[in-house]
Amino acid sequence: MTPDHYATLGVSPTSEDVVIRAAYLALMRRYHPDRNSSAEAAERAQAITHAYQVLSNWRRRSEYDLKRAQMSALRMPGSVAPRRPRPSASALFAV
């Protein structure tokens, strides 16, 4: 599954470039490995950087938005997740 870059940065898909940059800078102040030495922070910093690299470049962002739209269309609104098969009556009463 592809990460949601907008969620990673905590911004809306309709956010302007200046908002995306501000979110990136704020998150990096918190999770940059020079400021936060935890392993989780290092992973978050990598994800934040990758998300920013995609969303700050208009061409990459356009391609990413197209992929997101295609994935949303595949999920079809109103679709129901497949159900697990129900156990048979004999399986319910087996000792």
CSV table of N, CA and C in Angstrom, one decimal:
chain,number,residue,atom,x,y,z
A,1,MET,N,0.8,-1.2,0.0
A,1,MET,CA,0.0,0.0,0.0
A,1,MET,C,0.9,1.2,0.0
A,2,THR,N,0.5,2.2,-0.8
A,2,THR,CA,1.3,3.4,-0.9
A,2,THR,C,0.9,4.4,0.3
A,3,PRO,N,1.9,5.0,0.8
A,3,PRO,CA,1.6,5.9,1.9
A,3,PRO,C,0.9,7.2,1.4
A,4,ASP,N,0.1,7.7,2.3
A,4,ASP,CA,-0.7,9.0,1.9
A,4,ASP,C,0.2,10.1,2.3
A,5,HIS,N,0.8,10.8,1.3
A,5,HIS,CA,1.7,11.9,1.5
A,5,HIS,C,1.0,13.1,2.2
A,6,TYR,N,-0.2,13.3,1.8
A,6,TYR,CA,-0.9,14.4,2.4
A,6,TYR,C,-1.1,14.1,3.9
A,7,ALA,N,-1.5,12.9,4.3
A,7,ALA,CA,-1.6,12.6,5.7
A,7,ALA,C,-0.3,12.6,6.4
A,8,THR,N,0.8,12.2,5.8
A,8,THR,CA,2.1,12.3,6.4
A,8,THR,C,2.4,13.7,6.8
A,9,LEU,N,2.1,14.7,6.0
A,9,LEU,CA,2.4,16.0,6.3
A,9,LEU,C,1.3,16.7,7.0
A,10,GLY,N,0.1,16.1,7.1
A,10,GLY,CA,-1.0,16.7,7.8
A,10,GLY,C,-1.6,17.8,7.1
A,11,VAL,N,-1.7,17.7,5.8
A,11,VAL,CA,-2.3,18.8,5.0
A,11,VAL,C,-3.4,18.2,4.1
A,12,SER,N,-4.2,19.1,3.5
A,12,SER,CA,-5.3,18.7,2.6
A,12,SER,C,-4.7,18.5,1.2
A,13,PRO,N,-5.3,17.7,0.4
A,13,PRO,CA,-4.9,17.6,-1.0
A,13,PRO,C,-5.1,18.9,-1.8
A,14,THR,N,-5.9,19.8,-1.3
A,14,THR,CA,-6.1,21.1,-1.9
A,14,THR,C,-5.1,22.2,-1.4
A,15,SER,N,-4.2,21.8,-0.5
A,15,SER,CA,-3.3,22.8,0.1
A,15,SER,C,-2.4,23.4,-0.9
A,16,GLU,N,-2.1,24.6,-0.7
A,16,GLU,CA,-1.2,25.3,-1.6
A,16,GLU,C,0.3,25.0,-1.2
A,17,ASP,N,1.2,25.3,-2.1
A,17,ASP,CA,2.6,25.0,-1.9
A,17,ASP,C,3.2,25.6,-0.6
A,18,VAL,N,2.8,26.8,-0.2
A,18,VAL,CA,3.3,27.4,0.9
A,18,VAL,C,2.8,26.7,2.2
A,19,VAL,N,1.6,26.1,2.2
A,19,VAL,CA,1.1,25.4,3.3
A,19,VAL,C,1.9,24.1,3.5
A,20,ILE,N,2.1,23.4,2.4
A,20,ILE,CA,2.9,22.1,2.4
A,20,ILE,C,4.3,22.4,2.9
A,21,ARG,N,4.9,23.5,2.4
A,21,ARG,CA,6.3,23.8,2.9
A,21,ARG,C,6.3,24.1,4.4
A,22,ALA,N,5.3,24.8,4.9
A,22,ALA,CA,5.2,25.1,6.3
A,22,ALA,C,5.0,23.9,7.2
A,23,ALA,N,4.2,23.0,6.7
A,23,ALA,CA,4.0,21.7,7.4
A,23,ALA,C,5.2,20.9,7.4
A,24,TYR,N,5.9,20.8,6.3
A,24,TYR,CA,7.2,20.1,6.2
A,24,TYR,C,8.2,20.6,7.2
A,25,LEU,N,8.4,21.9,7.2
A,25,LEU,CA,9.4,22.6,8.1
A,25,LEU,C,9.0,22.3,9.6
A,26,ALA,N,7.7,22.4,9.9
A,26,ALA,CA,7.3,22.2,11.3
A,26,ALA,C,7.6,20.8,11.7
A,27,LEU,N,7.2,19.8,10.9
A,27,LEU,CA,7.4,18.4,11.2
A,27,LEU,C,8.9,18.1,11.3
A,28,MET,N,9.7,18.7,10.4
A,28,MET,CA,11.2,18.4,10.5
A,28,MET,C,11.8,19.0,11.7
A,29,ARG,N,11.3,20.1,12.2
A,29,ARG,CA,11.8,20.6,13.5
A,29,ARG,C,11.6,19.7,14.6
A,30,ARG,N,10.5,18.9,14.5
A,30,ARG,CA,10.2,17.9,15.6
A,30,ARG,C,10.9,16.6,15.4
A,31,TYR,N,11.0,16.1,14.2
A,31,TYR,CA,11.4,14.7,14.0
A,31,TYR,C,12.8,14.6,13.3
A,32,HIS,N,13.5,15.7,13.0
A,32,HIS,CA,14.8,15.6,12.4
A,32,HIS,C,15.8,14.8,13.4
A,33,PRO,N,16.6,13.9,12.8
A,33,PRO,CA,17.4,13.1,13.7
A,33,PRO,C,18.4,13.9,14.5
A,34,ASP,N,18.8,15.1,14.1
A,34,ASP,CA,19.7,15.9,14.9
A,34,ASP,C,19.0,16.4,16.2
A,35,ARG,N,17.7,16.5,16.2
A,35,ARG,CA,16.9,17.0,17.3
A,35,ARG,C,16.3,15.9,18.1
A,36,ASN,N,15.9,14.8,17.5
A,36,ASN,CA,15.2,13.7,18.1
A,36,ASN,C,15.9,12.4,17.7
A,37,SER,N,16.5,11.7,18.7
A,37,SER,CA,17.4,10.6,18.4
A,37,SER,C,16.6,9.2,18.4
A,38,SER,N,15.3,9.2,18.6
A,38,SER,CA,14.6,8.0,18.6
A,38,SER,C,14.5,7.3,17.2
A,39,ALA,N,14.4,6.0,17.2
A,39,ALA,CA,14.3,5.3,15.9
A,39,ALA,C,13.0,5.7,15.2
A,40,GLU,N,12.0,5.9,15.9
A,40,GLU,CA,10.7,6.3,15.3
A,40,GLU,C,10.8,7.7,14.6
A,41,ALA,N,11.6,8.6,15.2
A,41,ALA,CA,11.7,9.9,14.7
A,41,ALA,C,12.5,9.8,13.4
A,42,ALA,N,13.5,8.9,13.3
A,42,ALA,CA,14.3,8.8,12.1
A,42,ALA,C,13.4,8.3,10.9
A,43,GLU,N,12.5,7.3,11.2
A,43,GLU,CA,11.6,6.8,10.2
A,43,GLU,C,10.6,7.8,9.8
A,44,ARG,N,10.1,8.6,10.8
A,44,ARG,CA,9.1,9.7,10.4
A,44,ARG,C,9.8,10.7,9.6
A,45,ALA,N,11.0,11.1,9.9
A,45,ALA,CA,11.7,12.1,9.1
A,45,ALA,C,11.9,11.6,7.7
A,46,GLN,N,12.2,10.4,7.5
A,46,GLN,CA,12.3,9.9,6.1
A,46,GLN,C,11.0,9.9,5.4
A,47,ALA,N,9.9,9.5,6.0
A,47,ALA,CA,8.6,9.6,5.4
A,47,ALA,C,8.2,11.0,5.1
A,48,ILE,N,8.5,11.9,6.0
A,48,ILE,CA,8.2,13.4,5.8
A,48,ILE,C,8.9,13.9,4.7
A,49,THR,N,10.2,13.6,4.6
A,49,THR,CA,11.1,14.1,3.5
A,49,THR,C,10.6,13.5,2.2
A,50,HIS,N,10.2,12.3,2.1
A,50,HIS,CA,9.7,11.7,0.9
A,50,HIS,C,8.4,12.3,0.4
A,51,ALA,N,7.5,12.5,1.4
A,51,ALA,CA,6.2,13.1,1.1
A,51,ALA,C,6.5,14.5,0.5
A,52,TYR,N,7.4,15.3,1.2
A,52,TYR,CA,7.6,16.6,0.7
A,52,TYR,C,8.3,16.7,-0.7
A,53,GLN,N,9.2,15.7,-1.0
A,53,GLN,CA,9.8,15.6,-2.3
A,53,GLN,C,8.7,15.4,-3.4
A,54,VAL,N,7.7,14.6,-3.1
A,54,VAL,CA,6.6,14.4,-4.0
A,54,VAL,C,5.7,15.6,-4.2
A,55,LEU,N,5.3,16.1,-3.0
A,55,LEU,CA,4.2,17.2,-3.1
A,55,LEU,C,4.8,18.5,-3.4
A,56,SER,N,6.1,18.8,-3.3
A,56,SER,CA,6.6,20.1,-3.6
A,56,SER,C,7.0,20.2,-5.0
A,57,ASN,N,7.0,19.2,-5.8
A,57,ASN,CA,7.3,19.2,-7.2
A,57,ASN,C,6.0,19.0,-8.0
A,58,TRP,N,5.6,20.0,-8.8
A,58,TRP,CA,4.3,20.0,-9.4
A,58,TRP,C,4.1,18.8,-10.3
A,59,ARG,N,5.1,18.4,-11.0
A,59,ARG,CA,5.0,17.2,-11.9
A,59,ARG,C,4.7,15.9,-11.0
A,60,ARG,N,5.6,15.7,-10.0
A,60,ARG,CA,5.4,14.6,-9.2
A,60,ARG,C,4.1,14.6,-8.4
A,61,ARG,N,3.7,15.7,-8.0
A,61,ARG,CA,2.4,15.9,-7.3
A,61,ARG,C,1.2,15.5,-8.2
A,62,SER,N,1.3,16.0,-9.4
A,62,SER,CA,0.2,15.7,-10.4
A,62,SER,C,0.1,14.2,-10.6
A,63,GLU,N,1.3,13.5,-10.8
A,63,GLU,CA,1.3,12.1,-11.0
A,63,GLU,C,0.8,11.3,-9.8
A,64,TYR,N,1.2,11.8,-8.6
A,64,TYR,CA,0.7,11.2,-7.4
A,64,TYR,C,-0.8,11.4,-7.2
A,65,ASP,N,-1.3,12.6,-7.5
A,65,ASP,CA,-2.8,12.8,-7.4
A,65,ASP,C,-3.5,12.0,-8.4
A,66,LEU,N,-3.0,11.7,-9.6
A,66,LEU,CA,-3.7,10.9,-10.5
A,66,LEU,C,-3.7,9.4,-10.0
A,67,LYS,N,-2.6,9.0,-9.4
A,67,LYS,CA,-2.6,7.6,-8.9
A,67,LYS,C,-3.6,7.5,-7.7
A,68,ARG,N,-3.7,8.5,-6.9
A,68,ARG,CA,-4.7,8.5,-5.8
A,68,ARG,C,-6.1,8.5,-6.3
A,69,ALA,N,-6.4,9.2,-7.3
A,69,ALA,CA,-7.7,9.2,-7.9
A,69,ALA,C,-8.0,7.9,-8.5
A,70,GLN,N,-7.1,7.2,-9.1
A,70,GLN,CA,-7.3,5.9,-9.7
A,70,GLN,C,-7.6,4.9,-8.6
A,71,MET,N,-6.8,5.0,-7.6
A,71,MET,CA,-7.0,4.0,-6.5
A,71,MET,C,-8.4,4.2,-5.8
A,72,SER,N,-8.8,5.5,-5.7
A,72,SER,CA,-10.1,5.7,-5.1
A,72,SER,C,-11.2,5.2,-6.0
A,73,ALA,N,-11.0,5.3,-7.3
A,73,ALA,CA,-12.1,4.8,-8.2
A,73,ALA,C,-12.2,3.3,-8.1
A,74,LEU,N,-11.0,2.6,-7.9
A,74,LEU,CA,-11.1,1.2,-7.8
A,74,LEU,C,-11.8,0.7,-6.6
A,75,ARG,N,-11.8,1.5,-5.5
A,75,ARG,CA,-12.5,1.1,-4.3
A,75,ARG,C,-14.0,1.3,-4.3
A,76,MET,N,-14.5,1.9,-5.4
A,76,MET,CA,-15.9,2.2,-5.6
A,76,MET,C,-16.6,2.6,-4.3
A,77,PRO,N,-17.2,3.8,-4.3
A,77,PRO,CA,-17.9,4.2,-3.1
A,77,PRO,C,-19.1,3.3,-2.9
A,78,GLY,N,-19.4,3.0,-1.6
A,78,GLY,CA,-20.5,2.1,-1.3
A,78,GLY,C,-20.3,0.6,-1.4
A,79,SER,N,-19.1,0.3,-1.8
A,79,SER,CA,-18.8,-1.2,-1.9
A,79,SER,C,-18.6,-1.7,-0.5
A,80,VAL,N,-18.9,-3.0,-0.3
A,80,VAL,CA,-18.9,-3.6,1.0
A,80,VAL,C,-17.7,-4.6,0.9
A,81,ALA,N,-17.0,-4.7,2.0
A,81,ALA,CA,-15.9,-5.6,2.1
A,81,ALA,C,-16.4,-7.0,2.1
A,82,PRO,N,-15.7,-8.0,1.5
A,82,PRO,CA,-16.1,-9.3,1.4
A,82,PRO,C,-16.3,-9.9,2.8
A,83,ARG,N,-17.4,-10.7,2.9
A,83,ARG,CA,-17.7,-11.4,4.2
A,83,ARG,C,-16.9,-12.7,4.3
A,84,ARG,N,-16.6,-13.0,5.5
A,84,ARG,CA,-16.0,-14.3,5.8
A,84,ARG,C,-17.1,-15.3,5.7
A,85,PRO,N,-16.8,-16.5,5.3
A,85,PRO,CA,-17.8,-17.6,5.3
A,85,PRO,C,-18.2,-17.9,6.7
A,86,ARG,N,-19.6,-18.2,6.8
A,86,ARG,CA,-20.1,-18.5,8.1
A,86,ARG,C,-19.8,-20.0,8.4
A,87,PRO,N,-19.6,-20.4,9.6
A,87,PRO,CA,-19.4,-21.8,9.9
A,87,PRO,C,-20.7,-22.5,9.7
A,88,SER,N,-20.6,-23.8,9.3
A,88,SER,CA,-21.8,-24.6,9.2
A,88,SER,C,-22.4,-24.9,10.5
A,89,ALA,N,-23.7,-25.3,10.6
A,89,ALA,CA,-24.3,-25.6,11.8
A,89,ALA,C,-23.6,-26.8,12.5
A,90,SER,N,-23.2,-27.8,11.7
A,90,SER,CA,-22.5,-28.9,12.4
A,90,SER,C,-21.2,-28.5,13.0
A,91,ALA,N,-20.5,-27.5,12.5
A,91,ALA,CA,-19.3,-27.0,13.1
A,91,ALA,C,-19.6,-26.3,14.4
A,92,LEU,N,-20.7,-25.6,14.5
A,92,LEU,CA,-21.1,-24.9,15.7
A,92,LEU,C,-21.4,-25.8,16.8
A,93,PHE,N,-21.9,-27.0,16.5
A,93,PHE,CA,-22.3,-27.9,17.6
A,93,PHE,C,-21.4,-29.1,17.8
A,94,ALA,N,-20.2,-29.1,17.1
A,94,ALA,CA,-19.3,-30.2,17.2
A,94,ALA,C,-18.6,-30.1,18.6
A,95,VAL,N,-18.4,-31.2,19.2
A,95,VAL,CA,-17.8,-31.3,20.5
A,95,VAL,C,-16.4,-31.7,20.4
